Short mmCIF file of C-alpha atoms in Angstrom, two decimals:
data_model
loop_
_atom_site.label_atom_id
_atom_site.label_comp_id
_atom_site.label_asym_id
_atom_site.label_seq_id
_atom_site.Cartn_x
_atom_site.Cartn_y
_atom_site.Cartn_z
CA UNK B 252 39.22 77.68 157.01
CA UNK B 253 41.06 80.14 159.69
CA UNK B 254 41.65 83.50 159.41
CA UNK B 255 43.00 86.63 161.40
CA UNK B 256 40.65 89.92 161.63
CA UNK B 257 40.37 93.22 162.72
CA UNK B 258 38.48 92.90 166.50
CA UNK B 259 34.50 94.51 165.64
CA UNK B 260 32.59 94.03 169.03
CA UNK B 261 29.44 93.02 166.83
CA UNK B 262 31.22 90.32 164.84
CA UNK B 263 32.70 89.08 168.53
CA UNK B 264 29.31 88.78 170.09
CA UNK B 265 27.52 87.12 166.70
CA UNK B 266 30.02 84.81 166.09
CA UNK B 267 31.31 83.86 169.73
CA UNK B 268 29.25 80.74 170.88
CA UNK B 269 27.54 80.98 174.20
CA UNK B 270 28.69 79.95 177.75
CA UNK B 271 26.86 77.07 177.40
CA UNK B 272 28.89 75.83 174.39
CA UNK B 273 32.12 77.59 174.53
CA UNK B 274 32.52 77.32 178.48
CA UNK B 275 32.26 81.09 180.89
CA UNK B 276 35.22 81.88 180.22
CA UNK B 277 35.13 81.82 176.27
CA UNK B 278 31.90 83.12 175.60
CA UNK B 279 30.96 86.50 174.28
CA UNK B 280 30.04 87.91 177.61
CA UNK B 281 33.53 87.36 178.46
CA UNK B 282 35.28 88.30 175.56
CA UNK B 283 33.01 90.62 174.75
CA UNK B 284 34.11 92.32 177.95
CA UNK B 285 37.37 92.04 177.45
CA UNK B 286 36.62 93.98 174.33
CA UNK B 287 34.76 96.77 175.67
CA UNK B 288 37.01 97.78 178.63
CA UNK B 289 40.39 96.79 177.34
CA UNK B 290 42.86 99.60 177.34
CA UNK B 291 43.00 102.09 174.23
CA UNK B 292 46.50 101.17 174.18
CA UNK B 293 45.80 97.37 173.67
CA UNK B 294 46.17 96.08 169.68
CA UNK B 295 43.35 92.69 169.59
CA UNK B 296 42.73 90.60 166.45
CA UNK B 297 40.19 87.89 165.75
CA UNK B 298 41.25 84.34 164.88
CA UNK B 299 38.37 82.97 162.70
CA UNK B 300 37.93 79.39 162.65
CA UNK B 301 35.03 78.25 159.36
CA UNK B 302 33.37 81.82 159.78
CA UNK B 303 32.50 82.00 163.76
CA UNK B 304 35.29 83.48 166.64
CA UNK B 305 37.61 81.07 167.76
CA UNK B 306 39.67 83.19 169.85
CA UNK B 307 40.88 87.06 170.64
CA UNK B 308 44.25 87.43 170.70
CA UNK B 309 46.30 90.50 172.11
CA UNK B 310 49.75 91.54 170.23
CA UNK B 311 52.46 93.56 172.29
CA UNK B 312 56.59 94.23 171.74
CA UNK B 313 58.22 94.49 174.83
CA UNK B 314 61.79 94.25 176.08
CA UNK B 315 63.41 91.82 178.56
CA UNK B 316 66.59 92.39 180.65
CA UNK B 317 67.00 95.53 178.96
CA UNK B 318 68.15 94.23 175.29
CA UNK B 319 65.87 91.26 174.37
CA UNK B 320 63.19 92.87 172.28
CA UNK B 321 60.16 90.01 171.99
CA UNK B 322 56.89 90.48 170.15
CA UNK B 323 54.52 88.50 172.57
CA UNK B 324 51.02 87.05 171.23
CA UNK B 325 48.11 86.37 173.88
CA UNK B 326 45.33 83.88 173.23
CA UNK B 327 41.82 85.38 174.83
CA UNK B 328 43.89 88.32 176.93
CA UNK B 329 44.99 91.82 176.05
CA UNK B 330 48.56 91.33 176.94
CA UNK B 331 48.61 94.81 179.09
CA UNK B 332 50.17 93.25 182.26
CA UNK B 333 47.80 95.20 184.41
CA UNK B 334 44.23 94.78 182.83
CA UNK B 335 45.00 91.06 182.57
CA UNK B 336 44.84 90.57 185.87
CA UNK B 337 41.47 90.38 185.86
CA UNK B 338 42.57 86.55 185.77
CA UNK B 339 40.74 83.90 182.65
CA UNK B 340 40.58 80.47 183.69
CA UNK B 341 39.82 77.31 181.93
CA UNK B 342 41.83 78.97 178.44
CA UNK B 343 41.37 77.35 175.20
CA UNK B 344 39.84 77.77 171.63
CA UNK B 345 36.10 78.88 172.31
CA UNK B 346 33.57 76.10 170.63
CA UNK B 347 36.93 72.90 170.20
CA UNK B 348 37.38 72.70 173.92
CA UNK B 349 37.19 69.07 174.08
CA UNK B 350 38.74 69.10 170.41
CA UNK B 351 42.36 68.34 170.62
CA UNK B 352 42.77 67.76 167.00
CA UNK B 353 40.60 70.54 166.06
CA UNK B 354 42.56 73.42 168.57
CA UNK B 355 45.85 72.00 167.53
CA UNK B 356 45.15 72.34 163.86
CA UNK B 357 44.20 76.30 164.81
CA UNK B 358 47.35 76.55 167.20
CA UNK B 359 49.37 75.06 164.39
CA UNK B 360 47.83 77.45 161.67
CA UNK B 361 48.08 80.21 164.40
CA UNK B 362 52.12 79.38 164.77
CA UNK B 363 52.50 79.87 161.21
CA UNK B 364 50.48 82.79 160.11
CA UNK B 365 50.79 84.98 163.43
CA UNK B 366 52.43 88.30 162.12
CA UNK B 367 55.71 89.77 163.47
CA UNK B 368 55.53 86.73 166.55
CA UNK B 369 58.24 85.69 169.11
CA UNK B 370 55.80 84.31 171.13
CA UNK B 371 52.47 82.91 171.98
CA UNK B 372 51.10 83.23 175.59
CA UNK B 373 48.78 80.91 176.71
CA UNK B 374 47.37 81.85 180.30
CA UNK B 375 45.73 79.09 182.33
CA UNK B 376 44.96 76.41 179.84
CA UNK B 377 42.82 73.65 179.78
CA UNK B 378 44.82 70.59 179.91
CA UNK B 379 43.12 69.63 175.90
CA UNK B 380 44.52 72.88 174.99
CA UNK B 381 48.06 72.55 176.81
CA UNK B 382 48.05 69.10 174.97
CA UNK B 383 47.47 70.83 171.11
CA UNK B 384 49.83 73.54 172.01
CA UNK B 385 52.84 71.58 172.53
CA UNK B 386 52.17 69.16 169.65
CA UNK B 387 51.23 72.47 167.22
CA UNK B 388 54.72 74.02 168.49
CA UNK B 389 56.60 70.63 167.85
CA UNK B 390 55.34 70.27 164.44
CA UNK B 391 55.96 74.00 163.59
CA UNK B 392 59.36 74.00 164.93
CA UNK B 393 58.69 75.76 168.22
CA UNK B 394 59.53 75.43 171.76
CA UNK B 395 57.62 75.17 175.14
CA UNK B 396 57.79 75.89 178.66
CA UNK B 397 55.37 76.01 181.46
CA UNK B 398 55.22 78.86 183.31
CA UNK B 399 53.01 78.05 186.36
CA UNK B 400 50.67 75.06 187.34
CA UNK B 401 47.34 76.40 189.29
CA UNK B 402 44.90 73.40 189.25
CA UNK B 403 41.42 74.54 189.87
CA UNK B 404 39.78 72.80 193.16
CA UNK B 405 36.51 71.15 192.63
CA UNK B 406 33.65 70.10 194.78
CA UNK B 407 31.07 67.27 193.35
CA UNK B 408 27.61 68.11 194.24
CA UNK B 409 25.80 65.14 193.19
CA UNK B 410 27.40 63.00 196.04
CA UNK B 411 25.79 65.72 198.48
CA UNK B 412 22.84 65.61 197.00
CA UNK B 413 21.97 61.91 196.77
CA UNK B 414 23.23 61.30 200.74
CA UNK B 415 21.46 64.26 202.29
CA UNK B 416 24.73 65.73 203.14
CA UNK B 417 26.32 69.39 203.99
CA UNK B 418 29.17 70.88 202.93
CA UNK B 419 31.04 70.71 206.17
CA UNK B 420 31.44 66.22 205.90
CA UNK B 421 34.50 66.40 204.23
CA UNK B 422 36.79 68.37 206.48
CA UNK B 423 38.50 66.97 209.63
CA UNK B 424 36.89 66.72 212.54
CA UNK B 425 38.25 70.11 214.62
CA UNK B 426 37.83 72.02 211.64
CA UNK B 427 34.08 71.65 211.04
CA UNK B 428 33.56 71.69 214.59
CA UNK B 429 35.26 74.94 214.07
CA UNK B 430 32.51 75.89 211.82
CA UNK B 431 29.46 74.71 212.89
CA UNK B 432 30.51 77.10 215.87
CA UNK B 433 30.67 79.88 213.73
CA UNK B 434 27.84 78.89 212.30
CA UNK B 435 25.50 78.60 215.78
CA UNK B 436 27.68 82.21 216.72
CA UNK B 437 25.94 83.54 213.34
CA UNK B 438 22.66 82.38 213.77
CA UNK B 439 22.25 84.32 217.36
CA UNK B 440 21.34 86.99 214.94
CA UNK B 441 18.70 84.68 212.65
CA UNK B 442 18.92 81.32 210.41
CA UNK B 443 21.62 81.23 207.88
CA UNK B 444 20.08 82.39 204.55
CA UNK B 445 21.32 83.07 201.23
CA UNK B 446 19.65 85.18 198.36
CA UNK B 447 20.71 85.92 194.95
CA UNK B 448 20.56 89.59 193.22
CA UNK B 449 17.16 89.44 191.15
CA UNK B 450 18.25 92.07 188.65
CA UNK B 451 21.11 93.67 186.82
CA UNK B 452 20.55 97.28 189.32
CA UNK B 453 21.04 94.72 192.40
CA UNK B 454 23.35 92.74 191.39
CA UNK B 455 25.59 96.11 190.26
CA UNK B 456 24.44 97.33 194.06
CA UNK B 457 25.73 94.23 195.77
CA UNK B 458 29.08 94.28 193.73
CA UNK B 459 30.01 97.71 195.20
CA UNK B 460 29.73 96.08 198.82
CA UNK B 461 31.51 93.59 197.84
CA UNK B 462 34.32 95.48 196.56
CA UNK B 463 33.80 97.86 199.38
CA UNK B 464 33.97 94.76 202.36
CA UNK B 465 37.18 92.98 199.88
CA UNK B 466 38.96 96.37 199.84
CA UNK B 467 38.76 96.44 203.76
CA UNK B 468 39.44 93.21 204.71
CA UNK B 469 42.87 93.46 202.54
CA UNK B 470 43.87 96.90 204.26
CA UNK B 471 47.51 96.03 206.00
CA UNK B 472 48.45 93.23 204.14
CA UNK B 473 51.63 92.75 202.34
CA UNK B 474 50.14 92.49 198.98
CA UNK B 475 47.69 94.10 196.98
CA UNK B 476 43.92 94.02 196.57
CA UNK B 477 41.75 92.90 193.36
CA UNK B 478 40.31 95.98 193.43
CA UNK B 479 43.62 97.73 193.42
CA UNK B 480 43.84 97.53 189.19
CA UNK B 481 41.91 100.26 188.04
CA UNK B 482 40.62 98.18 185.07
CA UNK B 483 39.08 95.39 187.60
CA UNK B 484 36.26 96.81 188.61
CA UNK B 485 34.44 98.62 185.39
CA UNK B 486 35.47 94.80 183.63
CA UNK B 487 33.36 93.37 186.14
CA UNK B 488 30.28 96.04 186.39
CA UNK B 489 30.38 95.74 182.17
CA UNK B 490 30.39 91.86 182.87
CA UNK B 491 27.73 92.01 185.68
CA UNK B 492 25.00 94.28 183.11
CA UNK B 493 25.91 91.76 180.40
CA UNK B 494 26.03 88.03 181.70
CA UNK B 495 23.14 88.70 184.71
CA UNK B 496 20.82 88.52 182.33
CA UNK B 497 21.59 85.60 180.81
CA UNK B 498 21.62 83.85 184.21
CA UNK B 499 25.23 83.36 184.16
CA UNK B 500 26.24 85.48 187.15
CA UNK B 501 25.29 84.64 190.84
CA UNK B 502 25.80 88.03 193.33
CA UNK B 503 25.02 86.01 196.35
CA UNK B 504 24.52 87.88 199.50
CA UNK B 505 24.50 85.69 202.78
CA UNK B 506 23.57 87.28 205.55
CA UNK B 507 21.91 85.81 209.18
CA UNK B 508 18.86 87.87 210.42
CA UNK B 509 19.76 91.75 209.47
CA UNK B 510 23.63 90.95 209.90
CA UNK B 511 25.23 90.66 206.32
CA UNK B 512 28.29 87.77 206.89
CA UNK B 513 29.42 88.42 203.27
CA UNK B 514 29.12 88.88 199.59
CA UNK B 515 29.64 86.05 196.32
CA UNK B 516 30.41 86.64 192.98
CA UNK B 517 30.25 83.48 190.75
CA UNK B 518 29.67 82.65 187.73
CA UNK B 519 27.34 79.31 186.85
CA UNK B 520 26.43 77.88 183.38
CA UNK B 521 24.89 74.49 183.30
CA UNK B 522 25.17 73.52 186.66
CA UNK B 523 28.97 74.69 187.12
CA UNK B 524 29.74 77.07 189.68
CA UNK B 525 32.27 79.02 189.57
CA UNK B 526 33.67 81.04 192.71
CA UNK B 527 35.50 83.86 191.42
CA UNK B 528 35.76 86.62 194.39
CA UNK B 529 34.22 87.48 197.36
CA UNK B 530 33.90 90.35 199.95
CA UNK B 531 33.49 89.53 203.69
CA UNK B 532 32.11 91.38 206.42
CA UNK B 533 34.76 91.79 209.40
CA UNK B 534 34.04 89.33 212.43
CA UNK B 535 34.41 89.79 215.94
CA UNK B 536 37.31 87.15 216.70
CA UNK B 537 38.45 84.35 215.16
CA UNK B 538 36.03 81.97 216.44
CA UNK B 539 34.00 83.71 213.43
CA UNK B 540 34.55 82.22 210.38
CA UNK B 541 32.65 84.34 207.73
CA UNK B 542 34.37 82.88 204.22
CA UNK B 543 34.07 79.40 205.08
CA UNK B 544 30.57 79.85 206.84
CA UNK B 545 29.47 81.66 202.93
CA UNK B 546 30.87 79.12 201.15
CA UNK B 547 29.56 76.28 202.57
CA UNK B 548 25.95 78.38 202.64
CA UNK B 549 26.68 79.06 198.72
CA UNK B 550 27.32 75.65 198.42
CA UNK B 551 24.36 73.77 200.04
CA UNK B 552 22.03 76.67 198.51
CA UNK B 553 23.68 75.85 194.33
CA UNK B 554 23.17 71.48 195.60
CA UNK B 555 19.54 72.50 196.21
CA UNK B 556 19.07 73.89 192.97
CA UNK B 557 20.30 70.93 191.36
CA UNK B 558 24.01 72.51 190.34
CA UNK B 559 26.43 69.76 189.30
CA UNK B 560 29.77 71.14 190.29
CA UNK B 561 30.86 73.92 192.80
CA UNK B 562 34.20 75.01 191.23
CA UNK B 563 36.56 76.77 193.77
CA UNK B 564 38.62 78.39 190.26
CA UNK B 565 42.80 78.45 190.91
CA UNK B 566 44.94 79.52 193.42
CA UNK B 567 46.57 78.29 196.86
CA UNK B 568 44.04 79.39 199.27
CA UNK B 569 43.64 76.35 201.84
CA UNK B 570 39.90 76.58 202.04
CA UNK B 571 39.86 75.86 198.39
CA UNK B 572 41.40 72.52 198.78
CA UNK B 573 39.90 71.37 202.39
CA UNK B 574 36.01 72.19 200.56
CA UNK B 575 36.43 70.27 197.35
CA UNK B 576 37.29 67.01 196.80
CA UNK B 577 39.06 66.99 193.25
CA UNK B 578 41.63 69.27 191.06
CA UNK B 579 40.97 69.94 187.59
CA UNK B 580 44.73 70.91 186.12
CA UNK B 581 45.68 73.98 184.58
CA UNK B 582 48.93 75.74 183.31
CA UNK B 583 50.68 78.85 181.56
CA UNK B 584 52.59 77.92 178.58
CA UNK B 585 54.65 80.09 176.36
CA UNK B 586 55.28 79.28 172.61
CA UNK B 587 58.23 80.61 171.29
CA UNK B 588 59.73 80.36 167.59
CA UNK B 589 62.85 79.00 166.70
CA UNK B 590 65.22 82.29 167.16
CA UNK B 591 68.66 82.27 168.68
CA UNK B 592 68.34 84.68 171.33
CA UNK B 593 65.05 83.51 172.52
CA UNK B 594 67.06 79.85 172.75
CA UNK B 595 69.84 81.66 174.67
CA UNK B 596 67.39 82.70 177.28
CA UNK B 597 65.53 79.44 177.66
CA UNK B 598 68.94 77.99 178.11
CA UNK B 599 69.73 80.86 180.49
CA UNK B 600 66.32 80.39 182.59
CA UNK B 601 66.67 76.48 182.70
CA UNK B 602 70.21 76.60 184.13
CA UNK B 603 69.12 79.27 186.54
CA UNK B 604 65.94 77.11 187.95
CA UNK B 605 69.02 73.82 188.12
CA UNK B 606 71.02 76.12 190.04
CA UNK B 607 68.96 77.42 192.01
CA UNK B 608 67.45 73.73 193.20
CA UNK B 609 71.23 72.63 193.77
CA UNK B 610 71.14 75.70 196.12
CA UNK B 611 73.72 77.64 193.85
CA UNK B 612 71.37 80.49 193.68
CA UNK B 613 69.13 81.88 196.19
CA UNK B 614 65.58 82.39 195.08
CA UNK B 615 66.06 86.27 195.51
CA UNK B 616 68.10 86.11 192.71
CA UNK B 617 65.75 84.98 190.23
CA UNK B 618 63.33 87.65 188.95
CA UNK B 619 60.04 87.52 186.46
CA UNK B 620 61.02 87.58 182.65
CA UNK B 621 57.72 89.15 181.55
CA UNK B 622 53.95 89.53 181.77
CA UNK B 623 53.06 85.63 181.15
CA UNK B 624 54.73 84.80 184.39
CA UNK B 625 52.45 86.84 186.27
CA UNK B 626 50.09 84.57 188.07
CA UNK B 627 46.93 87.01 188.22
CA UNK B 628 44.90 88.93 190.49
CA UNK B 629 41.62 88.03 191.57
CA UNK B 630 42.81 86.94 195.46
CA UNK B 631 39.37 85.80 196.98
#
């Protein structure tokens, strides 16, 4: 039995299952969260699924290219294009994630008894849940198209653990030599060592010189800052004083004597690691290599405690993809119903992208259509 109801933060955190079950990003900490320190402005409901939370979902009308009014659904975000950026990963119906035919019964109930809906936005799913979508839409009469791919990049840790090995073997040779120089330029100051916030307070502490190091260290550039959405950081403190305790959040400062190299925040549930941002004291030259010297501290210290996967999270960074050594895929999808105009711009967008690969159109010319083609904000 499925059902839509009003959002009560007490119902979302008794009937959300835990990280363990429901994955990090689908658990009540999360969502619960999202909940707390959403904007006043944002309208959430409850999807039900036999009496326990399947999913929040965020309602919004907006208007594209000045005429085309849409009323735009979210599964597990707010659909305020700011506040989202705080950037879900791994997206799906919390508790059926290896379900298909369970989430794309609820996708296909959801397609038919969604109120006043254009569309359904589906940020960075699972590939299970990208699978039910598209099946749901085809049997409801819907449409879908993919608005980004950002495969998450993976690191194994058993391999490491079983040969004795670092996290440096799998890069080419110049590069780790690159490293391990870094490394031996750090350790003038004292062995390599990484500790982990004991409590809530620290863990709070350490996130404010993380932010503080992040905020620096993106000064100049061309784009913007995590930290630069007002709604990032009080998500994450609210996040921090509710999944620390739990043992789902890892503040990880690494440091080398009294010299601090840089700040972690991840997220880990059974052995899964999850690198979500990180703040990095400023280095001399560029012989010093501060991320990849944390990183590859972070990830010999979670292979010592007996973690299973060291999970890098999406985006194009090429650290991400020279550390790990598989993908796991994600993509954006977008549901939409079976109305004329919202035809006429799918039409419209797909002859645009043919043009503009015939080199008909430059790519100048092509601009955003709305909030689920924003790729988020949580640049590492």
């Amino acid at each position: 039995m499925m059902r839509l109801a009003d959002t009560d933060i007490r119902v979302l955190d008794r009937g959300l299952p835990g990280a363990g079950t429901a994955g990090f990003f689908l658990s009540s900490d999360w969502l619960g969260t999202t909940v707390r320190t959403a904007p006043e402005e944002a309208s959430l409901t409850l999807l039900e699924i036999d009496g326990r939370v399947g999913a929040l979902l965020g309602h919004r009308r907006t208007t594209r290219h000045r005429v085309l009014p849409v009323r735009q659904w979210f599964l597990n975000e707010t659909g305020h294009p700011v506040f989202d950026r705080v950037a879900l990963e791994y997206n799906g119906l919390a508790g059926l994630a290896e379900n298909t035919d369970g989430t794309r019964a609820a996708l296909h109930w959801l397609l038919h008894n969604l109120p006043d809906a254009d569309e359904l936005v589906v940020r960075n799913a699972t590939a299970a849940t990208a699978a039910a979508l598209r099946c749901a839409a085809a049997d409801a009469g819907w449409a879908v198209r993919c608005t980004n791919r950002a495969p998450s990049s993976v690191l194994d840790l058993e391999p490491l653990r079983t040969d004795g090995r670092d996290a440096l073997v799998r890069l080419g040779k110049n590069t780790r030599a690159a490293i391990r120089r870094s490394i031996r330029l750090y350790e003038a100051d004292g062995p390599i060592r990484v500790h982990r916030a004991e409590s809530v307070a620290e863990a709070l502490a350490w996130f404010d010189c993380l932010a503080a190091l992040h905020v620096a260290s993106w000064q100049g550039r061309a784009t913007h800052n995590a930290f630069t959405n007002r709604w990032f950081h009080p998500f994450h403190q609210t996040l921090i004083a509710t999944a620390h305790p739990h043992g789902y959040v890892d503040l990880l400062r690494i440091s080398a004597g009294d010299r601090v190299i840089g700040y972690l925040y991840n997220f880990s549930v059974d052995g899964w690691t999850m690198a979500y941002q990180a703040g990095l004291a400023p280095a001399p030259d560029n012989r010093w290599k501060p991320g990849l010297v944390c990183h590859s501290a972070a990830i010999d210290y979670c292979t010592a405690r007996g973690d299973r996967l060291y999970d890098f999270l999406a985006g194009p960074a090429r650290y991400k993809r020279s550390l790990s050594n598989r993908e796991i895929p994600m993509q954006s999808l977008v549901a939409f119903a079976p109305r004329w105009h919202l035809r006429l711009e799918d039409a419209a967008r797909r002859l645009k992208t043919k043009l503009r690969k015939t080199g008909a159109l430059s790519r100048g010319d092509a601009r955003p259509v709305g909030h689920e083609d924003h790729p988020g904000a949580k640049n590492q």
